[in-house]
mmCIF file of C-alpha atoms in Angstrom:
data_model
loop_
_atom_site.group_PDB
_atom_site.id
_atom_site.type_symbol
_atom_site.label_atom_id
_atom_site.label_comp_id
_atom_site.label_asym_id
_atom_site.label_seq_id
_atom_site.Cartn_x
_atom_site.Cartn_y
_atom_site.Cartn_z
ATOM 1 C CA UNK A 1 -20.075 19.005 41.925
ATOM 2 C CA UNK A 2 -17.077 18.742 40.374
ATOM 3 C CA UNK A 3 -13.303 19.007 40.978
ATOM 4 C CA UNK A 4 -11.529 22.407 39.338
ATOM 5 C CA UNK A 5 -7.758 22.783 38.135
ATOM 6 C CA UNK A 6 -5.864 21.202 40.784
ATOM 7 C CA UNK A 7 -7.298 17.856 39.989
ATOM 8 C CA UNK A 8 -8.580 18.339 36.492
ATOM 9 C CA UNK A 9 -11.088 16.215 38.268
ATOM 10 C CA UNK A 10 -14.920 16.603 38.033
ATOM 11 C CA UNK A 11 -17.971 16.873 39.462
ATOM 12 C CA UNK A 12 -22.655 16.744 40.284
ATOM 13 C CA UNK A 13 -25.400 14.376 43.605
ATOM 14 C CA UNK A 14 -27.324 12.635 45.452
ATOM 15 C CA UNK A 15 -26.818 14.551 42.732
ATOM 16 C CA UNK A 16 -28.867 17.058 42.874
ATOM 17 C CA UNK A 17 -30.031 17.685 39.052
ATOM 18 C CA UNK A 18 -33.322 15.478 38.601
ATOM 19 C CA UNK A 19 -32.987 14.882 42.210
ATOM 20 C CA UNK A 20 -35.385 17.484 43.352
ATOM 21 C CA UNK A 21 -37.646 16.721 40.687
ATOM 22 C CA UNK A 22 -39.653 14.710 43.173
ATOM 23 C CA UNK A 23 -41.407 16.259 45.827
ATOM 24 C CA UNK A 24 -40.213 15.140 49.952
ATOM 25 C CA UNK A 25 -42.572 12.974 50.912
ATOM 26 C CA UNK A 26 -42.818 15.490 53.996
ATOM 27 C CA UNK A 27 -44.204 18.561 51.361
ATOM 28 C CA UNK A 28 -46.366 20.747 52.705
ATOM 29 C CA UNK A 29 -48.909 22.491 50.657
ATOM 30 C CA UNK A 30 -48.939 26.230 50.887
ATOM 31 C CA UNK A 31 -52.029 27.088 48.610
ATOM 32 C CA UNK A 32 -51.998 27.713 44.784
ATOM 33 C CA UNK A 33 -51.113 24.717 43.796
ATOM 34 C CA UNK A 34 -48.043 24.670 44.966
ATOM 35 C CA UNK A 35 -46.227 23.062 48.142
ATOM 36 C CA UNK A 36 -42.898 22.936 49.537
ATOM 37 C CA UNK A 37 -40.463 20.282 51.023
ATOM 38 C CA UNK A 38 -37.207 20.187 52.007
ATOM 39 C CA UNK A 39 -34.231 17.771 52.986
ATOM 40 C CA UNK A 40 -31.036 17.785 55.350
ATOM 41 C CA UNK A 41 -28.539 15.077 55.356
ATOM 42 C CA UNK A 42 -25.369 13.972 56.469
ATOM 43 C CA UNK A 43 -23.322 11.657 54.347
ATOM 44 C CA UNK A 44 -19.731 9.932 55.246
ATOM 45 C CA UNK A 45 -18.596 10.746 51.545
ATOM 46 C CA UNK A 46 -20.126 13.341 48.998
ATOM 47 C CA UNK A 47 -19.908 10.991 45.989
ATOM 48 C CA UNK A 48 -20.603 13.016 42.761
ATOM 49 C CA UNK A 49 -20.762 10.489 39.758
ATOM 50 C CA UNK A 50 -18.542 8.188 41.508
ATOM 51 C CA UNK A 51 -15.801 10.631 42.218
ATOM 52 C CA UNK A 52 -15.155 12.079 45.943
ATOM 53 C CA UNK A 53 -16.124 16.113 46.661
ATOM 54 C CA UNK A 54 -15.338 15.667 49.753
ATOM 55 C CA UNK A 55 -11.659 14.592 50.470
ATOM 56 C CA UNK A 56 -13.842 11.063 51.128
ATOM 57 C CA UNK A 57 -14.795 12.981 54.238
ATOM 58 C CA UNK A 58 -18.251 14.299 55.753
ATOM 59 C CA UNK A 59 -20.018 16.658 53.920
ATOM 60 C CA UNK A 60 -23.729 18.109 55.232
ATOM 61 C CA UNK A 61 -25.971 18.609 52.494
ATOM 62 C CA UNK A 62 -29.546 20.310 52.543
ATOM 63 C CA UNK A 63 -31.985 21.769 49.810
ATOM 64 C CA UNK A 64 -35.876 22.976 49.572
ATOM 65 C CA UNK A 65 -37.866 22.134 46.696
ATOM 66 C CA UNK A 66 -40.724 23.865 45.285
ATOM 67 C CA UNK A 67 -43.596 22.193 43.332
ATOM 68 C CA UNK A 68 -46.388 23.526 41.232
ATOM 69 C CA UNK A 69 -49.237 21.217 40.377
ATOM 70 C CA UNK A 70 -48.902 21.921 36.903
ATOM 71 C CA UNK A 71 -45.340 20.032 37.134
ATOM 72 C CA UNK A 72 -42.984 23.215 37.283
ATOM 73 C CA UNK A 73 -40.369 23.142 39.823
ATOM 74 C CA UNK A 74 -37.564 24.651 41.528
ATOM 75 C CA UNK A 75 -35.245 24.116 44.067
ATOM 76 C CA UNK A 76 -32.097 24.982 45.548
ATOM 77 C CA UNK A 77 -29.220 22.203 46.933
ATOM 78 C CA UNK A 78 -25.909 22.427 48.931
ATOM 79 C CA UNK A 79 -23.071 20.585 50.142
ATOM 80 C CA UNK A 80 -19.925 21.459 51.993
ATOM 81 C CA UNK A 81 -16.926 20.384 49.849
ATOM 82 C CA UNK A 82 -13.112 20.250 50.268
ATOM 83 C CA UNK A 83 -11.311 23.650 48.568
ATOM 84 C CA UNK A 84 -9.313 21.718 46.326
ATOM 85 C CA UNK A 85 -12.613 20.944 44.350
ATOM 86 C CA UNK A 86 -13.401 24.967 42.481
ATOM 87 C CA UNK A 87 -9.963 26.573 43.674
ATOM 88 C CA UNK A 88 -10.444 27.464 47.814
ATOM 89 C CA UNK A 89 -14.148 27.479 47.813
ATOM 90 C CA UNK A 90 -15.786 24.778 50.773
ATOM 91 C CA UNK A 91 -19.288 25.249 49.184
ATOM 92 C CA UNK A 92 -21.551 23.896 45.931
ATOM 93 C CA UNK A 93 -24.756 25.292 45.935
ATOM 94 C CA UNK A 94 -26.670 24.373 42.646
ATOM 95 C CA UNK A 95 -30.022 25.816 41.111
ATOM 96 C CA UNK A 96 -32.682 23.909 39.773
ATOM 97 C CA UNK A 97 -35.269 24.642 37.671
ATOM 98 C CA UNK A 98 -37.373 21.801 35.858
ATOM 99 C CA UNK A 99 -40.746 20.144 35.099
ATOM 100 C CA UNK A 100 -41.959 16.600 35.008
ATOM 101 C CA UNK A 101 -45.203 15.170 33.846
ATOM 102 C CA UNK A 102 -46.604 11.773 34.471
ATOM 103 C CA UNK A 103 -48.397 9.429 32.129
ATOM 104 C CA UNK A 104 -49.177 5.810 34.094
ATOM 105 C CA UNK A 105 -46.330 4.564 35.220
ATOM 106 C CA UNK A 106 -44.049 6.848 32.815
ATOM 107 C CA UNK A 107 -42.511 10.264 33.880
ATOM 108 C CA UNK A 108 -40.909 12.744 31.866
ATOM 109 C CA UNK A 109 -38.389 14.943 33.876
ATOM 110 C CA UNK A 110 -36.407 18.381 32.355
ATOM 111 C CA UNK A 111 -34.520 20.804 33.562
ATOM 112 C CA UNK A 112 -31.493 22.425 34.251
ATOM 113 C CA UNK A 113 -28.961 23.001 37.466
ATOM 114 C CA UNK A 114 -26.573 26.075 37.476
ATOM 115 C CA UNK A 115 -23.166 24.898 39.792
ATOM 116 C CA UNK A 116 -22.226 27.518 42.249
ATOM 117 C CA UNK A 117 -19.345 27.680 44.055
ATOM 118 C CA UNK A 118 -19.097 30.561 46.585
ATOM 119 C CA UNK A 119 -15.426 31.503 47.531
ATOM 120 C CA UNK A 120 -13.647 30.227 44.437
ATOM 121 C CA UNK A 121 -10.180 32.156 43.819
ATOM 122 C CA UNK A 122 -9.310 33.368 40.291
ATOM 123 C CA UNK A 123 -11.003 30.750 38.290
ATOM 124 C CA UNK A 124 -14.484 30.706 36.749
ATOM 125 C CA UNK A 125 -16.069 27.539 38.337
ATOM 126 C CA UNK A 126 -19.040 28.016 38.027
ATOM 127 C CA UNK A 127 -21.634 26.313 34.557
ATOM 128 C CA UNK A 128 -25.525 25.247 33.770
ATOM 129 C CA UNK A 129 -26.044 21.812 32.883
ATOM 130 C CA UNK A 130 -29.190 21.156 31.279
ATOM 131 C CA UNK A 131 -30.744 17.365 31.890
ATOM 132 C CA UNK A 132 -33.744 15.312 30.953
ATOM 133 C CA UNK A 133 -35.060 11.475 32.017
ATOM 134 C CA UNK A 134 -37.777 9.153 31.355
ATOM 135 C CA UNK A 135 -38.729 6.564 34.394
ATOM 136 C CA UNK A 136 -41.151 3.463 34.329
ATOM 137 C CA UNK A 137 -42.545 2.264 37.466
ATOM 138 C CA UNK A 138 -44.016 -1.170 37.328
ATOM 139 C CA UNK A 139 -45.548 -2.319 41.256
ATOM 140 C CA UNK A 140 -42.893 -1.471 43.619
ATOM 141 C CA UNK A 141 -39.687 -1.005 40.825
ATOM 142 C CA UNK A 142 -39.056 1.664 39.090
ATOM 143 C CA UNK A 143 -36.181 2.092 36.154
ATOM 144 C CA UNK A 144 -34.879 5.353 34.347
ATOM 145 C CA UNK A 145 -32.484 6.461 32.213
ATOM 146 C CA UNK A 146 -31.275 9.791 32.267
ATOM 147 C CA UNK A 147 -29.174 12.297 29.928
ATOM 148 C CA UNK A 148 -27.531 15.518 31.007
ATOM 149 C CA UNK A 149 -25.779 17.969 29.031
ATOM 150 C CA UNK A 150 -23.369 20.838 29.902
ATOM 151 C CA UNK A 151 -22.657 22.754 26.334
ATOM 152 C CA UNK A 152 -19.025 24.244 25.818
ATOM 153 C CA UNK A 153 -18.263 26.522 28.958
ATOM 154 C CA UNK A 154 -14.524 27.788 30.302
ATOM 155 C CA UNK A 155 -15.421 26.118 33.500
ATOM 156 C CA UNK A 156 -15.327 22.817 31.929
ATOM 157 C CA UNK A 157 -11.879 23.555 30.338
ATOM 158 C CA UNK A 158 -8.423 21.604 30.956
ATOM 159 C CA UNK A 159 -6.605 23.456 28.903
ATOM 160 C CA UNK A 160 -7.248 26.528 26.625
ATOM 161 C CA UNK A 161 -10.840 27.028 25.253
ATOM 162 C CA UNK A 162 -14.058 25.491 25.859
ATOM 163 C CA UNK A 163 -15.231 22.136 26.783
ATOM 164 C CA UNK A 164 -18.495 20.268 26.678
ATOM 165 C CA UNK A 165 -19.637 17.429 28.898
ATOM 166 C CA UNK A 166 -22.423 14.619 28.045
ATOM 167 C CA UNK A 167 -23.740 12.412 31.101
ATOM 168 C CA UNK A 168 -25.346 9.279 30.378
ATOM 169 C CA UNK A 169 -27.036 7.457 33.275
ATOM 170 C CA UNK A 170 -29.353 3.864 33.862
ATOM 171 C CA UNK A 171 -31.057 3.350 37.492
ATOM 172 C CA UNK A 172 -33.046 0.804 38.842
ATOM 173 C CA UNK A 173 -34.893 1.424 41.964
ATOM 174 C CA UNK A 174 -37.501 -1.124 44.225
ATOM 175 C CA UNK A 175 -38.991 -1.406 47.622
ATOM 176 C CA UNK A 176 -39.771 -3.848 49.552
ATOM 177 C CA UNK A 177 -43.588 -3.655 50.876
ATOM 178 C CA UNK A 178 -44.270 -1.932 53.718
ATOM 179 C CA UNK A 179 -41.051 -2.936 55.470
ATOM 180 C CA UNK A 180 -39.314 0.954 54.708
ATOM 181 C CA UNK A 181 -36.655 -1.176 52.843
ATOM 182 C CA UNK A 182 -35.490 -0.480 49.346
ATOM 183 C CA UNK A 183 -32.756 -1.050 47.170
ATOM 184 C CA UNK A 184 -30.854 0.639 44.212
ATOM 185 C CA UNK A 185 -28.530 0.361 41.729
ATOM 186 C CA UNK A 186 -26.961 2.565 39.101
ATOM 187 C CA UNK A 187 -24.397 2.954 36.343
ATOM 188 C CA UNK A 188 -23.522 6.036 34.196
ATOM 189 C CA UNK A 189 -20.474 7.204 31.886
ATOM 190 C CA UNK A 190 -18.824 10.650 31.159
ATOM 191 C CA UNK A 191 -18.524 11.551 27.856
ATOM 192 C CA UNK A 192 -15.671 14.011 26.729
ATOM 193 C CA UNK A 193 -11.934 15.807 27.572
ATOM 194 C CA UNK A 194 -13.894 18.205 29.909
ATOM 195 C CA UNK A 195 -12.729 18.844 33.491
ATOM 196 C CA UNK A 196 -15.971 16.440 34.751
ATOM 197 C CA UNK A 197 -14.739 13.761 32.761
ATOM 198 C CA UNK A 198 -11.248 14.126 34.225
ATOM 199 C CA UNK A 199 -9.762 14.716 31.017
ATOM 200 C CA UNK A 200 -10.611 11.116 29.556
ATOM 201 C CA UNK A 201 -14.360 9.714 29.640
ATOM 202 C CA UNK A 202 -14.876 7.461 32.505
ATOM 203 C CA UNK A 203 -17.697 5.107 34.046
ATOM 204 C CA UNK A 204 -18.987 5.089 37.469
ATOM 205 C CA UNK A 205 -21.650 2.310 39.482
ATOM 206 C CA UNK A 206 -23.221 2.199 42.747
ATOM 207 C CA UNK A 207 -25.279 -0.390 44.506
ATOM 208 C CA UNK A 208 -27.331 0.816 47.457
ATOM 209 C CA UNK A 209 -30.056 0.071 50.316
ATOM 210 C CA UNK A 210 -32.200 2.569 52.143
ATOM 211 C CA UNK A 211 -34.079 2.026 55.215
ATOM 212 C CA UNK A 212 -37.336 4.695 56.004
ATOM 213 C CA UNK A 213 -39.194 5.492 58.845
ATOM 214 C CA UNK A 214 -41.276 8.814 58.965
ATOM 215 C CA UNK A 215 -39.603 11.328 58.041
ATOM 216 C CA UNK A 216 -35.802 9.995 58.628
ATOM 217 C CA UNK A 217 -33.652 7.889 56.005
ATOM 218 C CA UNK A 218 -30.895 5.833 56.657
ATOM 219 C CA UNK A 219 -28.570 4.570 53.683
ATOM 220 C CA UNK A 220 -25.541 2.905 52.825
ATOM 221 C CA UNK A 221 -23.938 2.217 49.408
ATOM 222 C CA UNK A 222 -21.024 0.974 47.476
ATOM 223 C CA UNK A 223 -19.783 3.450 44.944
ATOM 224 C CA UNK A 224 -16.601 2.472 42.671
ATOM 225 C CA UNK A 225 -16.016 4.214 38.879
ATOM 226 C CA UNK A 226 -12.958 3.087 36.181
ATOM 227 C CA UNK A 227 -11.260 6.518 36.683
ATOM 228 C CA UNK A 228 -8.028 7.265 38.223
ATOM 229 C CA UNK A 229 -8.362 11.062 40.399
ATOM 230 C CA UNK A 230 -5.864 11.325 43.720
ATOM 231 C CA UNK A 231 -6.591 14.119 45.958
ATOM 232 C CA UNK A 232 -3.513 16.831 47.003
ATOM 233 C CA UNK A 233 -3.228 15.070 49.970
ATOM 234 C CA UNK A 234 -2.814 11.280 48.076
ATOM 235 C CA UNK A 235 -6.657 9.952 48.198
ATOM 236 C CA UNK A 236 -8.004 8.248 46.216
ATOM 237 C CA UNK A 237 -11.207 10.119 45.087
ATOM 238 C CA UNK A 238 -12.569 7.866 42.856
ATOM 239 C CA UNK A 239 -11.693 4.886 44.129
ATOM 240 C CA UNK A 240 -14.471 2.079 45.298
ATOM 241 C CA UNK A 241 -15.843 3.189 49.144
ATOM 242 C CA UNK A 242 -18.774 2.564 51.192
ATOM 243 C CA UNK A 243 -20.610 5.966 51.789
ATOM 244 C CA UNK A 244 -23.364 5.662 54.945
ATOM 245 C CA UNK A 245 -25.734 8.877 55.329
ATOM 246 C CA UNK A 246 -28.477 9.343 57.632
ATOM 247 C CA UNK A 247 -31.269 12.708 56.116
ATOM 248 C CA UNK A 248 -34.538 13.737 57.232
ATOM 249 C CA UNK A 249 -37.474 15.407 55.422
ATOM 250 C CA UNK A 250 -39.915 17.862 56.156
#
């Protein structure tokens, strides 16, 4: 989820991390407490903390998820992605591992994701980021704020060394009764001189509706960050844009 050497340009979706935490709504329980659910979904833009993976082109995404009833779970999530993002590869594929434990209205969700990026040429892309959030739902809203950390790894380097990365992230969330409406909004900043910050820390925002019905979602939102990051080809990547996707669960 991130944008390697070329760029010095970052990142991670729908960002997958705490993402997966919740179960599809499609699961389907396969005895022992656990069940299993998966996603597929086509978005005009692959928006990864504001910044484009995907040349501001279509990506196809997909993932399964895992659930125990104690809370443990893990999942896998992928996305095609231009090859100027980890040197030549057209693939992220991140692995999550986590567990998230309700109290109310308050959950507690921690994990980690491992970034993969098949194909890369003569660079190490590839890092763990470890995350954690707490989320409040009161009637139909819900709010959470949300922390990951990547510690010092070469793949997060500019220069010579090793960089860290610190992601800190606010959402609000609602829907509106039965009508398979709901709306979102969200605001985070990059912390650090690490290759997902771009070199400089940076903020990104998003504003977004969702419409449901069974198992297929259609969306639209309005992404926009403060960071400058221009593609090899002269886009903008993290410029303001209106991504659409249309996913379905099962």
């Amino acid at each position: 989820m991130r944008l390697h050497n070329v760029l010095h340009l970052s990142l991670l979706a729908a960002a997958a991390g705490t993402a997966l935490a919740a179960t599809p709504a499609a699961a389907a329980d396969i005895g022992g407490g656990i069940s299993v659910g998966g996603t597929a979904t086509l978005v005009s833009d692959y928006r990864f903390r504001g910044i484009s993976q995907s040349d501001r082109r279509f990506a196809l995404q997909g993932g399964f998820t895992l659930t125990h009833d104690s809370g443990v779970y893990a999942g896998i999530w992928g996305s095609s992605i231009d090859d100027y993002v980890a040197n030549g590869s057209d693939q992220e594929v991140d692995f999550i591992a986590g567990y998230h434990h309700t109290w109310g209205g308050t959950t507690l969700d921690f994990g980690f994701v491992y970034y993969y990026y098949p194909g890369s040429h003569g660079a190490n892309t590839d890092f763990i980021e470890p995350y954690v959030s707490v989320a409040h739902t009161l009637g139909p809203v819900t709010a959470k704020v949300s922390a990951n950390y990547a510690p010092s790894q070469g793949a997060l380097t500019i220069g010579n060394g090793d960089e860290d990365n610190f992601y800190l992230a606010g959402d609000l969330s609602g829907s509106f009764g039965d009508s398979g409406f709901a709306a979102s909004a969200h605001i985070g900043h990059s912390f650090g001189p690490s290759i997902l910050t771009i070199g400089d820390e940076y903020t990104d925002w998003n504003v977004g509706l969702t419409y449901t019905r069974g198992p297929l979602t259609l969306g639209i939102q309005y992404v926009d960050t403060d960071a400058t990051a221009i593609t090899p080809n002269g886009r903008n990547a993290s410029g303001s844009g209106v991504v659409g996707s249309i996913g379905v669960s099962f």
